[in-house]
Coordinates of N, CA and C in Angstrom, one line a residue:
Chain A
N686 N 142.2 196.8 95.6 CA 140.7 196.7 96.1 C 140.9 195.1 96.4
A687 N 140.2 194.8 97.8 CA 139.9 193.0 98.8 C 138.2 193.1 97.6
G688 N 138.4 191.4 97.6 CA 137.9 191.1 97.1 C 138.5 189.3 96.9
V689 N 138.2 189.0 95.7 CA 138.5 187.8 94.6 C 138.7 187.9 93.1
T690 N 140.4 187.4 93.0 CA 140.6 188.0 91.6 C 141.0 186.0 90.4
Q691 N 141.2 186.2 89.1 CA 140.1 184.8 88.8 C 141.1 185.8 87.7
T692 N 142.6 185.2 87.1 CA 143.0 184.4 86.2 C 143.2 183.5 85.3
P693 N 143.5 183.4 83.7 CA 143.1 184.6 83.1 C 141.7 184.6 83.7
K694 N 141.3 185.7 81.8 CA 140.1 185.8 82.1 C 139.2 184.9 80.9
F695 N 139.9 184.9 80.2 CA 140.0 184.0 78.8 C 140.5 183.6 78.1
R696 N 140.1 182.4 78.7 CA 141.2 181.5 77.6 C 141.0 179.6 76.5
V697 N 141.3 180.5 75.7 CA 141.2 178.8 74.8 C 142.5 178.0 74.5
L698 N 141.9 176.7 74.4 CA 142.7 175.4 74.9 C 142.4 174.3 73.9
K699 N 143.2 173.7 73.1 CA 143.4 173.1 71.9 C 142.4 171.3 73.0
T700 N 142.5 169.9 73.0 CA 141.8 168.7 73.2 C 143.1 168.9 73.8
G701 N 143.5 167.9 75.1 CA 144.4 167.6 75.1 C 145.1 167.7 75.8
Q702 N 145.2 169.6 76.7 CA 146.2 170.3 76.7 C 146.1 170.8 78.0
S703 N 146.3 170.9 78.4 CA 146.2 171.3 79.9 C 146.7 173.0 80.5
M704 N 146.2 172.9 81.6 CA 146.5 174.6 82.3 C 145.8 174.7 83.8
T705 N 146.2 175.7 84.1 CA 145.9 176.0 85.9 C 145.7 177.3 85.8
L706 N 144.2 177.8 86.1 CA 143.5 178.8 87.0 C 143.7 179.1 87.2
L707 N 144.0 179.9 88.5 CA 144.5 180.8 89.7 C 143.3 181.5 89.6
C708 N 143.0 181.1 92.1 CA 142.6 182.4 92.1 C 143.1 182.9 93.4
A709 N 142.9 184.4 93.7 CA 143.8 184.9 94.9 C 142.4 185.8 95.7
Q710 N 142.0 184.9 97.1 CA 142.0 186.4 97.7 C 142.9 186.5 99.0
D711 N 142.2 187.9 99.0 CA 142.7 188.5 100.5 C 142.5 189.0 101.4
M712 N 141.4 188.0 101.6 CA 140.5 188.5 102.8 C 141.3 188.0 104.3
N713 N 141.4 187.1 104.0 CA 142.3 186.3 104.2 C 140.7 185.4 105.4
H714 N 140.4 184.5 103.9 CA 139.2 183.7 104.3 C 139.8 182.0 104.5
E715 N 139.2 181.6 105.2 CA 139.5 179.9 104.9 C 138.5 179.2 104.6
Y716 N 138.0 179.4 104.3 CA 137.1 179.1 102.3 C 137.6 179.6 101.4
M717 N 137.8 178.5 100.9 CA 138.1 178.8 98.9 C 137.0 177.7 97.8
Y718 N 136.4 177.6 96.9 CA 135.3 177.0 95.9 C 135.8 177.7 94.2
W719 N 135.5 176.4 94.1 CA 135.8 176.5 92.5 C 133.8 176.1 92.0
Y720 N 133.9 176.5 91.5 CA 132.3 176.8 90.6 C 132.4 176.3 88.6
R721 N 131.4 175.5 88.4 CA 132.1 176.1 87.1 C 130.3 176.2 86.9
Q722 N 129.6 177.2 86.0 CA 128.9 177.7 85.0 C 128.3 177.3 84.0
D723 N 127.5 176.5 83.0 CA 127.1 175.9 82.3 C 125.8 176.5 81.6
P724 N 125.0 177.1 80.2 CA 123.8 176.9 80.5 C 122.6 176.3 80.8
G725 N 121.5 177.1 81.9 CA 120.6 175.9 82.4 C 121.0 175.2 83.7
M726 N 122.3 175.0 83.7 CA 122.6 174.9 85.1 C 122.8 175.1 86.4
G727 N 122.9 176.6 86.4 CA 123.1 176.9 86.9 C 124.9 176.8 87.5
L728 N 125.3 177.6 88.9 CA 126.6 177.0 88.8 C 126.9 175.9 89.6
R729 N 127.4 175.0 89.5 CA 128.2 173.3 90.5 C 129.3 173.6 90.6
L730 N 129.1 173.2 92.4 CA 130.5 173.1 92.9 C 131.8 172.0 92.0
I731 N 132.9 172.2 91.6 CA 133.9 171.8 91.8 C 135.2 170.6 92.9
H732 N 135.6 171.9 93.2 CA 135.7 171.4 93.9 C 136.5 172.4 95.0
Y733 N 136.8 171.4 96.4 CA 136.8 173.1 97.4 C 137.6 173.4 98.5
S734 N 137.8 173.6 99.4 CA 139.6 174.4 100.5 C 138.1 174.3 101.6
V735 N 138.7 173.8 102.7 CA 138.2 174.8 104.3 C 140.0 175.6 105.3
G736 N 140.8 174.6 104.4 CA 141.5 175.8 105.0 C 143.6 175.4 104.5
E737 N 144.4 176.2 104.3 CA 145.6 176.2 103.7 C 145.9 173.8 104.0
G738 N 146.2 174.2 102.3 CA 146.5 172.6 102.6 C 145.7 171.4 102.3
T739 N 144.1 172.0 102.6 CA 143.7 171.0 102.4 C 142.5 171.0 100.9
T740 N 141.6 169.9 100.5 CA 141.0 170.0 98.8 C 139.4 168.8 99.3
A741 N 138.9 169.3 99.5 CA 138.1 167.8 99.3 C 137.1 168.8 98.0
K742 N 136.6 167.1 97.7 CA 135.3 166.8 95.8 C 134.4 167.8 95.9
G743 N 133.1 167.8 95.4 CA 132.2 168.8 95.1 C 131.4 167.9 94.5
E744 N 130.3 168.5 93.6 CA 129.8 167.5 93.5 C 129.5 167.0 91.6
V745 N 131.0 168.1 91.8 CA 131.3 167.3 89.8 C 132.8 167.4 89.4
P746 N 134.1 167.4 89.7 CA 135.0 166.6 90.5 C 136.0 166.0 89.0
D747 N 135.2 165.1 88.8 CA 135.8 165.1 87.3 C 136.6 165.8 86.3
G748 N 137.8 165.0 86.1 CA 138.8 165.4 85.3 C 139.4 167.4 85.5
Y749 N 139.5 167.2 87.1 CA 140.3 168.6 87.2 C 140.6 167.9 89.0
N750 N 141.9 168.5 89.1 CA 142.8 168.6 89.8 C 142.8 170.3 90.5
V751 N 142.7 170.1 92.0 CA 143.0 171.6 93.1 C 144.2 171.6 93.4
S752 N 144.6 172.8 93.9 CA 145.8 173.2 95.2 C 145.2 173.4 96.5
R753 N 146.0 173.9 97.5 CA 145.6 175.1 97.9 C 146.6 174.9 98.5
L754 N 148.3 176.1 98.6 CA 149.5 175.5 99.2 C 149.6 176.4 99.9
K755 N 149.0 177.8 99.3 CA 148.7 179.2 100.4 C 147.4 178.7 100.5
K756 N 147.6 179.8 101.5 CA 146.1 180.9 102.5 C 145.5 180.9 101.1
Q757 N 146.2 182.0 101.3 CA 144.8 183.4 99.9 C 144.5 182.4 98.6
N758 N 146.3 181.1 98.0 CA 146.2 181.2 96.8 C 145.0 179.3 96.3
F759 N 144.3 179.2 95.0 CA 143.3 178.6 95.6 C 143.6 178.1 93.2
L760 N 144.2 177.4 93.6 CA 144.5 176.7 91.5 C 143.8 175.5 90.5
L761 N 143.0 175.9 89.9 CA 142.3 174.6 89.9 C 143.1 173.9 88.1
G762 N 143.3 172.9 88.4 CA 144.3 172.2 87.1 C 143.0 171.3 86.2
L763 N 143.7 171.5 84.8 CA 143.5 170.5 84.3 C 144.1 169.6 83.3
E764 N 144.4 168.7 83.7 CA 145.4 167.7 83.2 C 145.5 167.7 82.2
S765 N 143.9 167.8 80.7 CA 143.9 166.6 79.8 C 142.8 167.6 79.0
A766 N 142.6 169.1 79.0 CA 140.8 169.2 78.9 C 140.4 168.8 77.7
A767 N 139.1 169.1 77.7 CA 137.8 168.1 76.7 C 136.7 168.9 76.3
P768 N 136.5 168.8 75.8 CA 135.2 169.9 74.8 C 134.7 169.5 76.3
S769 N 133.7 169.0 76.7 CA 132.9 168.9 78.0 C 133.4 169.9 78.9
Q770 N 135.0 170.6 78.3 CA 134.7 171.4 80.0 C 134.7 172.4 79.9
T771 N 134.4 173.3 78.4 CA 133.8 173.6 78.1 C 133.1 174.9 79.5
S772 N 133.1 176.0 79.5 CA 132.7 176.6 80.5 C 132.6 178.1 81.1
V773 N 132.6 178.5 82.3 CA 132.4 179.9 82.4 C 133.0 179.2 84.7
Y774 N 134.3 179.2 84.7 CA 134.6 179.6 86.3 C 134.6 180.4 86.6
F775 N 134.1 180.0 87.7 CA 133.8 181.4 89.4 C 134.9 180.1 90.8
C776 N 135.7 181.4 90.4 CA 135.7 181.3 92.3 C 135.6 181.7 93.5
A777 N 135.6 181.7 94.4 CA 134.5 182.1 95.9 C 135.6 182.1 96.8
S778 N 135.4 183.3 97.9 CA 136.0 182.2 98.8 C 135.7 182.9 100.4
S779 N 135.1 182.8 101.6 CA 133.5 182.7 102.6 C 134.7 183.1 103.7
H780 N 133.7 183.3 104.9 CA 134.2 184.0 106.0 C 133.1 182.6 106.9
S781 N 133.4 182.1 108.4 CA 132.6 181.0 108.8 C 131.1 182.1 109.5
D782 N 131.6 183.3 108.8 CA 130.6 183.9 108.6 C 129.3 184.4 107.2
G783 N 129.3 183.6 106.5 CA 128.3 182.4 105.8 C 128.3 184.3 104.4
G784 N 129.6 185.2 104.6 CA 129.2 186.0 103.4 C 130.4 185.1 102.7
Y785 N 129.9 185.5 101.0 CA 130.6 184.8 99.9 C 130.7 186.2 99.3
T786 N 132.5 186.3 98.4 CA 132.7 186.7 97.6 C 133.1 185.8 96.7
F787 N 132.5 186.8 95.2 CA 132.3 185.6 94.2 C 133.9 186.4 93.5
G788 N 135.1 185.6 93.0 CA 135.7 186.4 91.6 C 134.5 186.3 90.2
S789 N 135.2 187.2 89.3 CA 134.5 187.7 88.1 C 134.7 186.8 86.9
G790 N 135.5 185.1 87.6 CA 135.0 184.3 85.7 C 136.1 184.6 85.0
T791 N 136.5 183.1 84.6 CA 137.2 182.6 84.0 C 136.1 182.8 82.5
R792 N 136.7 182.0 81.4 CA 135.4 181.4 79.7 C 136.6 180.7 79.7
L793 N 136.6 180.2 79.8 CA 137.1 178.3 78.6 C 135.7 177.8 78.3
T794 N 137.6 177.9 76.8 CA 136.3 177.3 75.6 C 137.9 176.2 74.5
V795 N 137.4 175.4 75.0 CA 138.1 173.3 74.5 C 137.6 173.3 72.8
V796 N 138.7 173.6 72.0 CA 137.9 173.6 71.1 C 139.0 171.8 70.5
Chain B
A42 N 121.0 165.6 101.2 CA 122.0 167.3 100.8 C 120.7 167.8 100.0
Q43 N 122.1 168.9 100.4 CA 121.1 170.5 99.9 C 121.0 170.7 98.9
S44 N 120.0 170.9 98.0 CA 119.5 171.6 97.0 C 118.1 172.8 96.7
V45 N 118.5 172.9 95.2 CA 117.7 174.7 95.3 C 116.8 174.8 94.1
T46 N 115.0 175.0 94.0 CA 114.7 174.5 92.7 C 113.9 176.1 92.5
Q47 N 114.4 176.7 91.5 CA 113.6 177.7 91.0 C 112.1 177.0 89.6
P48 N 111.4 176.6 90.2 CA 109.6 175.9 88.9 C 110.5 177.2 87.8
D49 N 110.9 178.6 87.7 CA 110.8 179.3 86.2 C 111.6 179.4 85.3
I50 N 111.9 178.5 84.4 CA 113.0 178.6 84.1 C 113.1 180.2 83.2
H51 N 112.6 180.8 82.4 CA 112.1 181.3 82.3 C 110.7 182.8 82.7
I52 N 110.9 184.9 83.0 CA 109.5 185.1 83.3 C 109.7 186.2 81.8
T53 N 108.6 186.2 81.6 CA 108.4 188.2 81.2 C 107.6 188.4 82.1
V54 N 108.0 190.5 81.9 CA 107.5 191.2 83.0 C 107.9 192.0 81.7
S55 N 106.1 193.1 81.8 CA 106.0 193.8 81.3 C 106.8 195.2 82.3
E56 N 107.2 195.7 81.6 CA 108.0 197.3 82.7 C 107.6 198.0 83.8
G57 N 107.1 198.0 84.4 CA 106.3 198.8 85.7 C 105.2 197.4 86.3
A58 N 105.7 197.2 86.0 CA 104.8 195.4 86.6 C 105.5 194.9 87.5
S59 N 104.5 195.2 88.5 CA 105.2 193.8 90.0 C 106.3 192.5 89.6
L60 N 107.4 192.2 90.4 CA 107.9 190.2 90.0 C 107.7 189.3 91.2
E61 N 107.5 188.4 90.9 CA 108.1 187.4 91.9 C 108.5 186.1 91.7
L62 N 109.8 186.7 91.5 CA 110.7 184.6 91.6 C 111.0 184.0 92.4
R63 N 110.2 182.6 92.2 CA 110.0 181.8 93.2 C 111.0 180.7 93.5
C64 N 111.3 180.5 94.5 CA 113.0 179.6 95.4 C 112.4 178.6 96.2
N65 N 112.4 177.5 95.5 CA 112.6 177.0 96.7 C 113.7 175.5 97.3
Y66 N 114.1 175.6 98.6 CA 115.0 174.8 99.4 C 114.7 173.6 100.0
S67 N 116.1 172.7 99.9 CA 115.9 171.8 101.1 C 117.4 172.4 101.8
Y68 N 117.3 172.3 102.6 CA 118.5 172.5 103.5 C 118.2 171.7 105.2
G69 N 119.5 170.7 105.6 CA 119.2 169.7 106.9 C 119.3 170.7 108.4
A70 N 119.8 171.8 108.2 CA 120.5 173.2 108.9 C 119.3 174.6 108.4
T71 N 120.2 175.4 109.8 CA 119.0 176.8 109.4 C 119.8 177.1 108.5
P72 N 118.7 177.2 107.5 CA 119.5 177.8 106.3 C 120.5 179.4 106.2
Y73 N 121.5 179.3 105.4 CA 122.3 181.0 104.6 C 121.1 181.2 103.2
L74 N 120.4 182.4 102.7 CA 120.1 181.6 101.7 C 120.7 183.5 101.0
F75 N 120.8 183.1 99.3 CA 121.6 184.0 99.0 C 120.4 184.2 97.9
W76 N 120.7 185.9 96.9 CA 119.8 185.9 95.3 C 120.6 186.7 95.1
Y77 N 121.7 186.5 94.1 CA 122.6 186.7 93.0 C 121.8 187.1 91.7
V78 N 122.5 188.0 91.0 CA 121.7 188.3 89.1 C 123.1 188.6 88.4
Q79 N 122.7 187.8 87.6 CA 123.8 187.8 86.7 C 123.0 188.3 84.9
S80 N 123.8 189.9 84.4 CA 123.9 190.0 83.5 C 124.9 189.3 82.4
P81 N 124.4 189.1 80.8 CA 125.5 188.6 79.8 C 126.3 188.7 79.7
G82 N 127.4 187.6 80.2 CA 128.6 188.1 80.0 C 129.4 188.8 80.9
Q83 N 128.8 188.5 82.6 CA 129.3 188.9 83.8 C 128.9 188.5 85.2
G84 N 129.6 188.6 85.4 CA 129.9 188.3 86.7 C 128.9 188.3 87.8
L85 N 128.6 187.6 89.5 CA 127.1 186.9 89.8 C 127.3 188.2 91.1
Q86 N 126.0 189.0 91.0 CA 125.6 190.4 91.6 C 125.1 189.9 93.0
L87 N 125.1 190.3 94.3 CA 124.9 189.5 95.9 C 123.8 191.1 95.3
L88 N 122.1 190.5 95.2 CA 121.2 191.4 95.6 C 121.0 191.5 96.7
L89 N 120.9 190.6 97.7 CA 120.2 189.9 99.1 C 120.4 188.4 99.8
K90 N 120.7 188.3 101.3 CA 120.8 187.8 102.0 C 120.3 187.1 103.4
Y91 N 119.9 186.5 104.0 CA 119.2 186.3 104.9 C 119.9 185.4 105.4
F92 N 120.2 185.3 106.8 CA 121.2 184.6 107.7 C 120.3 184.4 108.6
S93 N 119.6 185.1 110.4 CA 118.7 185.0 111.0 C 117.4 186.3 111.0
G94 N 117.0 186.3 111.9 CA 116.0 187.1 112.3 C 114.5 187.7 111.1
D95 N 114.4 189.3 111.4 CA 113.4 189.2 110.4 C 113.4 188.8 108.9
T96 N 112.4 188.4 108.5 CA 112.7 187.5 107.2 C 112.2 187.9 106.5
L97 N 111.9 189.6 106.4 CA 111.3 190.3 105.1 C 112.9 191.0 104.8
V98 N 113.7 190.9 104.0 CA 115.2 190.7 104.1 C 115.2 191.5 103.3
Q99 N 115.7 193.1 103.2 CA 115.6 194.1 101.6 C 117.3 194.3 101.0
G100 N 117.7 194.5 100.0 CA 117.7 194.1 98.8 C 118.2 195.4 97.7
I101 N 119.3 195.5 97.1 CA 119.4 196.7 96.4 C 118.7 195.9 95.4
K102 N 119.0 197.2 94.6 CA 118.0 197.5 93.7 C 116.3 197.9 93.7
G103 N 116.2 197.4 94.8 CA 115.2 197.8 95.0 C 114.3 196.1 95.6
F104 N 115.2 195.5 94.9 CA 114.7 194.0 95.1 C 114.4 193.1 96.9
E105 N 113.4 192.9 97.2 CA 113.2 192.5 99.4 C 113.2 190.5 98.0
A106 N 112.9 189.8 99.3 CA 112.8 189.2 99.4 C 111.9 188.8 100.8
E107 N 111.6 187.5 100.8 CA 111.2 186.5 102.3 C 111.8 184.8 102.7
F108 N 111.3 184.8 103.6 CA 111.7 184.1 103.8 C 110.7 183.1 104.7
K109 N 110.4 182.4 103.8 CA 109.2 181.4 104.9 C 109.4 179.8 105.8
R110 N 109.6 180.0 105.9 CA 110.6 178.8 106.8 C 109.3 177.5 106.3
S111 N 108.1 177.4 106.8 CA 107.3 176.3 107.2 C 107.4 175.8 104.6
Q112 N 106.9 176.6 104.1 CA 107.2 176.6 102.7 C 108.7 176.4 102.2
S113 N 109.5 176.4 103.6 CA 110.9 176.3 102.5 C 111.5 177.1 101.4
S114 N 111.2 177.7 101.9 CA 110.8 179.3 100.8 C 111.5 180.3 100.3
F115 N 112.1 180.2 100.1 CA 113.3 182.4 99.5 C 112.6 182.8 98.8
N116 N 111.3 183.8 98.8 CA 110.6 184.7 97.3 C 111.6 185.6 96.4
L117 N 111.8 186.1 95.8 CA 111.8 187.3 95.4 C 111.5 188.8 94.6
R118 N 112.2 189.5 95.6 CA 110.4 190.2 94.7 C 110.2 192.1 94.9
K119 N 109.9 192.6 93.0 CA 110.3 194.0 93.1 C 108.5 194.7 92.9
P120 N 108.7 195.8 93.5 CA 107.4 196.1 92.9 C 107.1 196.5 91.3
S121 N 108.5 197.2 91.0 CA 108.2 198.1 89.6 C 109.1 197.6 88.9
V122 N 108.8 196.6 88.0 CA 110.9 196.5 87.3 C 111.1 197.6 86.0
H123 N 112.1 197.7 86.0 CA 112.4 198.7 84.8 C 113.4 197.8 84.0
W124 N 114.0 197.9 82.6 CA 114.2 197.4 81.7 C 115.0 197.4 81.9
S125 N 116.0 197.5 82.7 CA 117.2 197.2 83.2 C 117.3 195.7 83.8
D126 N 116.6 195.6 84.5 CA 116.3 194.3 85.4 C 116.7 193.1 84.7
A127 N 116.0 193.0 83.5 CA 116.8 191.8 82.3 C 118.4 191.4 82.8
A128 N 117.9 190.1 83.4 CA 119.0 189.7 83.9 C 119.0 187.8 84.1
E129 N 119.6 187.1 84.4 CA 119.7 186.1 85.0 C 119.7 185.8 86.6
Y130 N 118.7 185.4 86.9 CA 118.3 185.0 88.5 C 119.3 183.9 89.4
F131 N 119.9 183.9 90.4 CA 120.2 182.3 91.1 C 119.4 182.8 92.8
C132 N 119.1 181.5 93.2 CA 118.4 181.7 94.1 C 119.8 180.7 94.7
A133 N 120.4 180.8 96.2 CA 120.9 179.8 96.1 C 121.0 179.5 97.6
V134 N 121.9 178.2 98.5 CA 121.2 178.1 100.3 C 123.0 177.3 100.3
G135 N 123.0 177.7 101.4 CA 123.8 177.8 102.1 C 124.3 177.1 103.5
G136 N 125.6 176.8 103.7 CA 125.8 177.2 106.2 C 126.9 178.5 106.1
G137 N 127.6 178.1 106.8 CA 128.4 179.6 107.4 C 129.9 179.2 106.9
G138 N 129.6 179.3 105.8 CA 131.3 178.5 104.7 C 131.1 176.9 105.3
G139 N 132.9 176.3 104.5 CA 133.8 176.2 105.6 C 132.6 174.5 103.8
A140 N 132.3 173.7 104.3 CA 132.4 172.4 103.5 C 131.3 172.2 102.8
D141 N 130.2 172.9 103.5 CA 128.8 173.4 102.6 C 128.9 173.6 101.3
G142 N 129.7 174.9 101.3 CA 129.7 175.8 100.3 C 128.3 176.1 100.0
L143 N 128.0 176.8 98.7 CA 126.8 177.2 98.9 C 126.3 176.4 97.5
T144 N 124.9 175.4 96.8 CA 124.6 174.8 96.2 C 123.1 176.5 95.2
F145 N 122.3 176.2 94.7 CA 122.3 176.8 93.5 C 121.3 176.7 92.8
G146 N 120.8 177.2 92.6 CA 118.9 176.6 91.4 C 119.6 176.6 90.3
K147 N 119.5 176.3 88.9 CA 119.4 176.3 87.7 C 119.5 178.2 87.2
G148 N 118.5 179.2 88.4 CA 117.9 180.4 87.3 C 117.7 179.6 86.7
T149 N 116.3 181.5 86.9 CA 115.4 182.3 86.2 C 115.6 183.4 85.2
H150 N 115.6 183.0 84.2 CA 116.0 184.0 82.8 C 114.6 185.4 82.8
L151 N 114.9 186.6 82.9 CA 113.5 187.5 83.9 C 113.7 188.1 82.0
I152 N 113.1 188.1 81.6 CA 112.5 189.3 80.5 C 112.2 190.4 80.2
I153 N 112.0 191.0 80.7 CA 111.1 193.1 80.4 C 110.9 193.7 78.8
Q154 N 109.5 193.4 79.1 CA 108.9 193.7 78.0 C 108.1 195.5 77.6
P155 N 108.2 196.1 77.1 CA 108.3 197.7 76.6 C 107.1 197.8 76.8

């Protein structure tokens, strides 16, 4: 099925560990985004990409890195996880027509 | 900078009553406006969107929203709520993809009383 796929769906990390979240889309969208959702805060933009090989910082980029080596994939990395990064992470992609497609989310707990 | 305000953190409505969720936005160009719904532990489901044209937009599940440029608002309405409408509702604003992305409000938690 066409859409945005996020892996993993759940993960528990210890403080200081690293991990990578994968986002894959099969709609040939140019733009991709990583958001985090925290209670009472809505969704906040972490990083985004306007095309293969390009990335940029969003509203809350600290502690995260991203890469977009292939158009269909957008990776979010945590080099040294902190409890403050416990959150639900959503990936999204969009085309210039303004439609956005969201993944189902990754629930990350840092202990 | 773009922003979205959802003034009501919680709203309680009786089943069968009408509903209006408020959304005010700030955006420097013609906005693309969205309403999403999220049930506990679930992802985001798009209810409706406004890009241009008719300012009254119909969505899924019987929801509608009206774009009022003069008031910078995009309020969500439903004439008669069902218990299954209990969820978190998010308003979002953005452009046509690209660097704008979407900016979300903090959400309104809808509680349905029997």
